[in-house]
Coordinates of C-alpha atoms in Angstrom, one line a residue:
X1 CA 165.1 168.7 44.5
X2 CA 163.2 167.4 47.5
X3 CA 160.0 165.6 47.0
X4 CA 156.8 167.4 47.8
X5 CA 155.4 166.9 51.2
X6 CA 152.1 165.3 52.0
X7 CA 149.0 167.2 51.2
X8 CA 147.5 169.0 54.2
X9 CA 144.5 167.2 55.4
X10 CA 141.1 168.9 55.2
X11 CA 139.6 169.3 58.6
X12 CA 136.6 171.0 60.0
X13 CA 136.8 174.4 61.6
X14 CA 139.5 174.4 64.3
X15 CA 138.2 174.5 67.8
X16 CA 138.8 176.7 70.7
X17 CA 141.8 174.5 71.8
X18 CA 143.2 174.1 68.3
X19 CA 141.8 170.7 67.4
X20 CA 138.4 169.5 66.4
X21 CA 135.8 172.0 67.6
X22 CA 134.2 170.8 70.8
X23 CA 132.5 174.1 71.6
X24 CA 129.0 172.8 70.7
X25 CA 129.5 169.8 73.0
X26 CA 130.4 172.1 75.9
X27 CA 127.3 174.4 75.2
X28 CA 125.0 171.3 75.0
X29 CA 126.4 170.1 78.3
X30 CA 126.0 173.6 79.9
X31 CA 122.4 173.8 78.7
X32 CA 121.5 170.3 79.8
X33 CA 123.1 170.8 83.3
X34 CA 121.3 174.2 83.8
X35 CA 118.0 172.8 82.7
X36 CA 118.3 169.7 85.0
X37 CA 119.3 172.1 87.9
X38 CA 116.2 174.1 87.2
X39 CA 114.0 171.0 87.4
X40 CA 115.7 170.1 90.7
X41 CA 114.7 173.4 92.3
X42 CA 110.9 173.0 91.5
X43 CA 111.3 174.2 88.0
X44 CA 113.2 177.4 88.9
X45 CA 110.2 179.1 90.4
X46 CA 111.0 181.8 92.9
X47 CA 113.3 184.7 92.7
X48 CA 116.4 182.9 94.1
X49 CA 116.2 179.8 91.9
X50 CA 115.4 181.8 88.8
X51 CA 118.4 184.0 89.2
X52 CA 120.6 180.9 89.7
X53 CA 119.3 179.4 86.5
X54 CA 119.9 182.8 84.8
X55 CA 123.5 182.9 85.9
X56 CA 124.1 179.3 84.7
X57 CA 122.8 180.3 81.3
X58 CA 124.9 183.5 81.2
X59 CA 128.1 181.5 81.9
X60 CA 127.3 179.2 79.1
X61 CA 126.4 182.1 76.8
X62 CA 129.8 183.8 77.5
X63 CA 131.6 180.6 76.5
X64 CA 129.5 180.3 73.4
X65 CA 130.1 183.9 72.4
X66 CA 133.9 183.4 72.8
X67 CA 134.2 180.0 71.2
X68 CA 131.6 180.0 68.4
X69 CA 131.3 182.4 65.5
X70 CA 128.5 184.9 65.3
X71 CA 128.4 185.2 61.5
X72 CA 125.1 183.2 61.4
X73 CA 123.3 186.2 63.0
X74 CA 123.9 188.6 60.1
X75 CA 120.4 188.3 58.5
X76 CA 118.1 191.0 59.8
X77 CA 115.7 188.7 61.8
X78 CA 118.6 187.3 63.7
X79 CA 120.1 190.7 64.4
X80 CA 116.7 191.7 65.8
X81 CA 116.9 188.7 68.1
X82 CA 120.3 189.7 69.3
X83 CA 119.1 193.3 69.9
X84 CA 116.2 192.0 72.0
X85 CA 118.6 189.8 74.0
X86 CA 121.0 192.7 74.6
X87 CA 118.1 194.9 75.8
X88 CA 116.9 192.2 78.3
X89 CA 120.4 191.6 79.7
X90 CA 121.0 195.3 80.2
X91 CA 117.7 195.7 82.0
X92 CA 118.4 192.7 84.2
X93 CA 121.7 194.4 85.3
X94 CA 120.0 197.8 85.6
X95 CA 116.8 196.9 87.5
X96 CA 116.5 196.1 91.2
X97 CA 115.7 192.5 92.1
X98 CA 111.9 193.1 92.5
X99 CA 111.3 194.8 89.1
X100 CA 114.1 192.9 87.4
X101 CA 112.7 189.4 88.0
X102 CA 110.3 189.9 85.0
X103 CA 113.3 190.7 82.8
X104 CA 115.2 187.7 84.2
X105 CA 112.3 185.3 83.3
X106 CA 112.2 186.5 79.6
X107 CA 116.0 186.6 79.5
X108 CA 116.1 182.9 80.4
X109 CA 113.9 182.0 77.4
X110 CA 116.0 184.2 75.1
X111 CA 119.3 182.7 76.3
X112 CA 118.1 179.2 75.7
X113 CA 116.8 180.3 72.3
X114 CA 120.1 181.9 71.3
X115 CA 122.3 179.0 72.7
X116 CA 120.2 176.3 71.1
X117 CA 120.1 178.2 67.8
X118 CA 123.9 178.5 67.9
X119 CA 124.4 174.8 68.6
X120 CA 122.0 173.7 65.9
X121 CA 123.6 176.0 63.4
X122 CA 127.0 174.5 64.1
X123 CA 125.9 170.9 64.1
X124 CA 122.5 169.3 63.3
X125 CA 123.6 166.3 65.4
X126 CA 124.2 168.4 68.4
X127 CA 120.8 170.1 67.9
X128 CA 119.2 166.6 67.9
X129 CA 121.1 165.8 71.0
X130 CA 119.4 168.6 72.8
X131 CA 116.0 167.2 71.7
X132 CA 117.1 163.8 73.0
X133 CA 117.9 165.4 76.4
X134 CA 114.4 166.8 76.5
X135 CA 112.9 163.4 75.8
X136 CA 115.1 161.5 78.2
X137 CA 114.6 163.9 81.1
X138 CA 110.8 164.0 80.3
X139 CA 110.7 160.2 80.6
X140 CA 112.5 160.3 83.9
X141 CA 110.0 162.9 85.2
X142 CA 107.1 160.7 83.9
X143 CA 108.6 157.6 85.8
X144 CA 108.9 159.6 89.0
X145 CA 105.4 161.0 88.6
X146 CA 104.0 157.4 88.2
X147 CA 105.9 156.4 91.4
X148 CA 104.3 159.3 93.2
X149 CA 100.9 158.0 92.1
X150 CA 101.5 154.4 93.0
X151 CA 103.4 154.8 96.3
X152 CA 102.1 158.2 97.4
X153 CA 105.6 159.8 97.5
X154 CA 105.3 163.2 99.0
X155 CA 102.1 162.5 100.9
X156 CA 99.6 162.6 97.9
X157 CA 99.0 160.2 95.1
X158 CA 99.3 162.9 92.5
X159 CA 102.0 163.1 89.9
X160 CA 104.0 166.3 90.1
X161 CA 107.6 165.2 89.5
X162 CA 110.4 167.4 90.7
X163 CA 108.4 170.4 89.5
X164 CA 106.1 170.0 92.6
X165 CA 103.1 171.4 90.7
X166 CA 101.1 168.8 88.8
X167 CA 100.0 171.1 85.9
X168 CA 103.6 172.1 85.3
X169 CA 104.6 168.4 85.0
X170 CA 101.7 167.9 82.6
X171 CA 103.0 170.7 80.4
X172 CA 106.5 169.1 80.2
X173 CA 105.1 165.6 79.6
X174 CA 102.8 166.9 76.8
X175 CA 105.8 168.2 75.0
X176 CA 107.8 165.0 75.6
X177 CA 104.9 162.8 74.4
X178 CA 104.4 164.9 71.3
X179 CA 108.0 164.4 70.3
X180 CA 107.6 160.7 70.8
X181 CA 104.3 160.5 68.9
X182 CA 105.9 162.3 66.0
X183 CA 108.3 159.4 65.7
X184 CA 105.4 157.0 65.5
X185 CA 103.2 158.9 63.1
X186 CA 105.7 160.2 60.6
X187 CA 106.1 156.9 58.7
X188 CA 108.9 154.5 58.6
X189 CA 112.1 154.8 60.7
X190 CA 115.1 156.3 58.9
X191 CA 116.0 153.1 57.1
X192 CA 115.1 151.4 53.9
X193 CA 112.1 149.2 54.8
X194 CA 110.8 148.3 58.2
X195 CA 112.7 145.5 59.8
X196 CA 112.0 143.6 63.0
X197 CA 114.4 145.9 64.9
X198 CA 112.4 148.9 63.6
X199 CA 109.2 147.4 64.9
X200 CA 110.8 146.8 68.3
X201 CA 111.9 150.4 68.4
X202 CA 108.4 151.4 67.5
X203 CA 107.1 149.4 70.5
X204 CA 109.6 151.0 72.7
X205 CA 108.7 154.5 71.6
X206 CA 105.0 153.7 71.9
X207 CA 105.6 152.4 75.5
X208 CA 107.4 155.5 76.4
X209 CA 104.6 157.7 75.0
X210 CA 102.1 155.7 76.9
X211 CA 104.0 156.2 80.1
X212 CA 103.9 159.9 79.5
X213 CA 100.1 159.8 79.0
X214 CA 99.6 157.8 82.2
X215 CA 101.7 160.3 84.1
X216 CA 99.6 163.2 82.6
X217 CA 96.5 161.3 83.8
X218 CA 98.1 161.0 87.2
X219 CA 98.6 164.8 87.5
X220 CA 94.8 165.3 87.5
X221 CA 95.4 168.5 85.6
X222 CA 92.4 169.4 83.5
X223 CA 94.3 171.8 81.3
X224 CA 97.1 169.2 80.8
X225 CA 94.6 166.5 79.8
X226 CA 92.7 168.7 77.4
X227 CA 95.9 170.0 75.9
X228 CA 97.1 166.4 75.4
X229 CA 93.9 165.4 73.6
X230 CA 94.0 168.5 71.4
X231 CA 97.7 167.9 70.6
X232 CA 97.1 164.2 69.6
X233 CA 94.2 165.3 67.3
X234 CA 96.4 167.9 65.8
X235 CA 99.1 165.4 65.0
X236 CA 96.7 163.0 63.6
X237 CA 95.2 165.7 61.4
X238 CA 98.7 166.5 60.1
X239 CA 99.4 162.8 59.4
X240 CA 96.1 162.6 57.5
X241 CA 97.1 165.7 55.4
X242 CA 100.5 164.2 54.7
X243 CA 98.9 160.9 53.5
X244 CA 96.5 162.8 51.2
X245 CA 99.5 164.7 49.7
X246 CA 101.3 161.4 49.2
X247 CA 98.3 159.7 47.6
X248 CA 97.8 162.6 45.2
X249 CA 101.5 162.8 44.3
X250 CA 102.5 161.0 41.0
X251 CA 105.9 160.2 42.5
X252 CA 106.8 156.6 43.3
X253 CA 106.5 155.3 46.8
X254 CA 109.5 155.0 49.0
X255 CA 111.5 151.8 48.4
X256 CA 111.2 149.0 51.0
X257 CA 112.9 145.7 51.4
X258 CA 110.3 144.3 53.7
X259 CA 107.1 146.0 52.8
X260 CA 104.0 144.6 54.7
X261 CA 101.0 143.3 52.8
X262 CA 97.8 145.4 52.6
X263 CA 96.1 143.2 55.2
X264 CA 99.0 143.4 57.7
X265 CA 99.1 147.2 57.2
X266 CA 95.4 147.5 57.8
X267 CA 95.6 145.4 61.0
X268 CA 98.4 147.5 62.3
X269 CA 96.4 150.7 61.7
X270 CA 93.4 149.3 63.5
X271 CA 95.4 148.3 66.5
X272 CA 97.2 151.7 66.5
X273 CA 93.8 153.5 66.4
X274 CA 92.5 151.3 69.3
X275 CA 95.7 152.1 71.3
X276 CA 95.4 155.8 70.7
X277 CA 91.7 155.9 71.6
X278 CA 92.2 153.8 74.7
X279 CA 95.1 155.9 75.8
X280 CA 93.2 159.1 75.4
X281 CA 90.1 157.8 77.2
X282 CA 92.3 156.6 80.1
X283 CA 94.0 160.0 80.3
X284 CA 90.8 161.9 80.2
X285 CA 89.3 159.7 82.9
X286 CA 92.2 160.4 85.3
X287 CA 91.0 163.8 86.6
X288 CA 87.3 162.8 86.5
X289 CA 87.8 159.6 88.6
X290 CA 90.4 161.0 91.0
X291 CA 88.8 164.4 91.6
X292 CA 85.2 164.4 90.3
X293 CA 84.3 167.5 92.3
X294 CA 87.0 169.6 90.5
X295 CA 86.7 168.1 87.0
X296 CA 84.3 170.7 85.7
X297 CA 84.8 173.4 88.3
X298 CA 86.5 176.5 86.8
X299 CA 87.3 177.9 90.2
X300 CA 88.2 181.6 90.3
X301 CA 89.8 181.8 86.9
X302 CA 86.9 183.5 85.0
X303 CA 86.9 186.3 87.6
X304 CA 90.7 186.6 87.3
X305 CA 90.4 186.7 83.5
X306 CA 87.8 189.5 83.7
X307 CA 89.9 191.5 86.1
X308 CA 93.0 191.1 84.0
X309 CA 91.1 192.2 80.9
X310 CA 90.1 195.4 82.7
X311 CA 93.7 195.9 83.8
X312 CA 94.8 195.6 80.2
X313 CA 92.2 198.0 79.0
X314 CA 93.4 200.6 81.4
X315 CA 97.1 199.9 80.7
X316 CA 97.4 198.8 77.0
X317 CA 101.2 199.4 77.0
X318 CA 101.7 197.2 80.1
X319 CA 102.3 197.7 83.8
X320 CA 105.9 196.4 83.6
X321 CA 107.6 193.0 83.7
X322 CA 106.9 191.1 86.9
X323 CA 104.4 193.7 88.2
X324 CA 101.2 191.8 87.5
X325 CA 100.6 190.6 91.0
X326 CA 100.9 194.1 92.3
X327 CA 98.9 195.9 89.6
X328 CA 96.0 193.5 89.8
X329 CA 95.1 194.3 93.4
X330 CA 93.0 197.4 92.7
X331 CA 91.1 195.4 90.0
X332 CA 90.6 192.2 92.0
X333 CA 86.9 191.4 92.4
X334 CA 87.1 187.9 93.9
X335 CA 88.8 186.7 97.1
X336 CA 90.0 190.1 98.2
X337 CA 92.2 188.6 101.0
X338 CA 94.1 186.5 98.5
X339 CA 96.9 187.8 96.2
X340 CA 97.1 186.2 92.8
X341 CA 100.7 186.0 91.5
X342 CA 99.6 184.9 88.0
X343 CA 96.6 185.3 85.7
X344 CA 96.5 181.5 84.9
X345 CA 96.5 182.7 81.2
X346 CA 99.9 183.3 79.7
X347 CA 98.6 185.6 77.0
X348 CA 96.6 187.9 79.3
X349 CA 99.5 188.1 81.7
X350 CA 101.9 188.8 78.9
X351 CA 99.7 191.6 77.6
X352 CA 99.2 193.0 81.1
X353 CA 102.9 193.2 81.9
X354 CA 104.6 193.9 78.5
X355 CA 101.8 195.6 76.7
X356 CA 99.4 194.5 73.9
X357 CA 101.9 195.2 71.0
X358 CA 104.8 193.2 72.5
X359 CA 102.5 190.4 73.5
X360 CA 101.0 190.2 70.0
X361 CA 104.4 190.2 68.3
X362 CA 105.8 187.4 70.6
X363 CA 102.7 185.3 70.2
X364 CA 102.7 185.7 66.4
X365 CA 106.4 184.7 66.4
X366 CA 105.7 181.5 68.3
X367 CA 102.7 180.6 66.1
X368 CA 104.8 181.1 62.9
X369 CA 107.5 178.8 64.3
X370 CA 104.9 176.1 65.0
X371 CA 103.4 176.5 61.5
X372 CA 106.8 176.4 59.9
X373 CA 107.5 173.1 61.6
X374 CA 104.2 171.6 60.4
X375 CA 105.0 172.8 56.9
X376 CA 108.4 171.2 57.0
X377 CA 106.8 167.9 58.0
X378 CA 104.3 168.1 55.1
X379 CA 106.9 168.8 52.5
X380 CA 110.1 167.0 53.6
X381 CA 111.1 163.6 52.1
X382 CA 113.7 162.9 54.8
X383 CA 112.0 160.4 57.2
X384 CA 114.0 161.4 60.3
X385 CA 113.5 165.1 59.7
X386 CA 109.8 164.5 59.0
X387 CA 109.4 162.6 62.3
X388 CA 111.2 165.3 64.3
X389 CA 109.3 168.1 62.6
X390 CA 105.9 166.5 63.3
X391 CA 106.8 166.0 67.0
X392 CA 108.2 169.5 67.4
X393 CA 105.1 171.1 65.9
X394 CA 102.9 169.1 68.3
X395 CA 105.2 170.0 71.3
X396 CA 105.0 173.7 70.5
X397 CA 101.3 173.6 70.0
X398 CA 100.8 171.8 73.3
X399 CA 102.4 174.5 75.3
X400 CA 100.7 177.3 73.3
X401 CA 97.3 175.7 74.1
X402 CA 98.2 175.0 77.8
X403 CA 99.1 178.7 78.2
X404 CA 95.5 179.5 77.7
X405 CA 94.5 178.1 81.1
X406 CA 97.8 178.2 83.1
X407 CA 101.0 180.1 83.6
X408 CA 103.3 177.3 82.3
X409 CA 105.4 179.8 80.3
X410 CA 106.4 181.4 83.6
X411 CA 108.0 178.2 84.9
X412 CA 111.7 178.5 83.8
X413 CA 112.2 174.7 83.3
X414 CA 109.2 174.4 81.1
X415 CA 110.1 177.6 79.2
X416 CA 113.6 176.3 78.6
X417 CA 112.4 173.1 77.0
X418 CA 110.0 175.1 74.8
X419 CA 112.7 177.6 73.7
X420 CA 115.0 174.7 72.9
X421 CA 112.5 173.1 70.6
X422 CA 111.6 176.5 68.9
X423 CA 115.3 177.3 68.3
X424 CA 116.1 173.9 66.8
X425 CA 113.3 174.1 64.3
X426 CA 113.9 177.7 63.4
X427 CA 117.4 176.6 62.5
X428 CA 116.1 173.6 60.5
X429 CA 113.7 175.7 58.5
X430 CA 116.6 178.1 57.7
X431 CA 119.1 175.3 56.8
X432 CA 119.5 174.7 53.1
X433 CA 116.0 176.0 52.0
X434 CA 115.0 172.4 51.4
X435 CA 111.3 173.1 52.0
X436 CA 110.7 174.2 48.4
X437 CA 113.1 171.8 46.8
X438 CA 111.7 168.8 48.6
X439 CA 108.0 169.6 48.0
X440 CA 106.0 166.6 47.0

């Protein structure tokens, strides 16, 4: 009788080439390449660049649908998400270029949402890799923006990055700095105790966050600066709420090999407060010092808002995606010789094009995702997850606030970064239901 053969090794799900599954790596690479390409063409603004970005995402989505299972989309909310995406893709194929551009714009956001959700469901490490891409590319944009301010690259000493519009760069950097600030405010790094290496990493992250703030100040974007200040205050408020929960909890504190003394901890907190206040003051002073005549000038936006509200009142179900610039003309009361392409308010323009019910549902979905990330930060005991949840909640809130005074959601590169963050934390909130089990 022949001896039994060796036991079959247990391996992960076989990949699309028969070995270890590398499909998430390919999807991450496709998403990152398409996003960087969008940044390289002024954020993907314009019909031609937007369609190129859309085609790049479609190619990545075809690969993901072929190589990765769709079983994770069986719950009803995810089936609704798939149905919405199928509708958008059908309309993009059916509509002519002029009327289809509005569907293309929303389809870009949906494709990034779906692809990021698929990757994060397959591997939490790959989902975090996507967040790392957002941070690294954001820091590169911040460095380029600072070079523009210092050396006058492009003819003006204003930070605009590759996006070419300063307020759009400010929106991207506000999300990047929120992710970095979450790492600083969420407690110790993912290790037992705080070592000298941990402190060096904190200084590195703090320097990167400061560079983003300086670049935001260099954009002279009033909306970007106010959004940054509001986001920092929001993150500090969440940190305060977390500390109150920890102080009220009877559980023992987290173990530490190298716990600082009370005096050392108090000194660090004082210096941290001084650094945050100084950074915010410097950022706020940027637009005031560089463009004092425009610092408090609202321009034509109040008139645009009034005209858009009148348009919405006459067309509560919307005038059609991408049709705002044409539908506004009969209602335009200021600068009749100028055509406004956007309302400079994402929510008004969304309601004008897609209708009040659709705009309300989409806005509610985004607010719920932002709140879920904040709730995960308040309840989670995992330091790394807590840090990322805090930063993601701040990043989402920053763009939601910036959308009140600008059309940042209509910039494909900015929308892609936002959809990536939303998808990752939607998946994190769904994974394992640890929110209730890890409550303090």
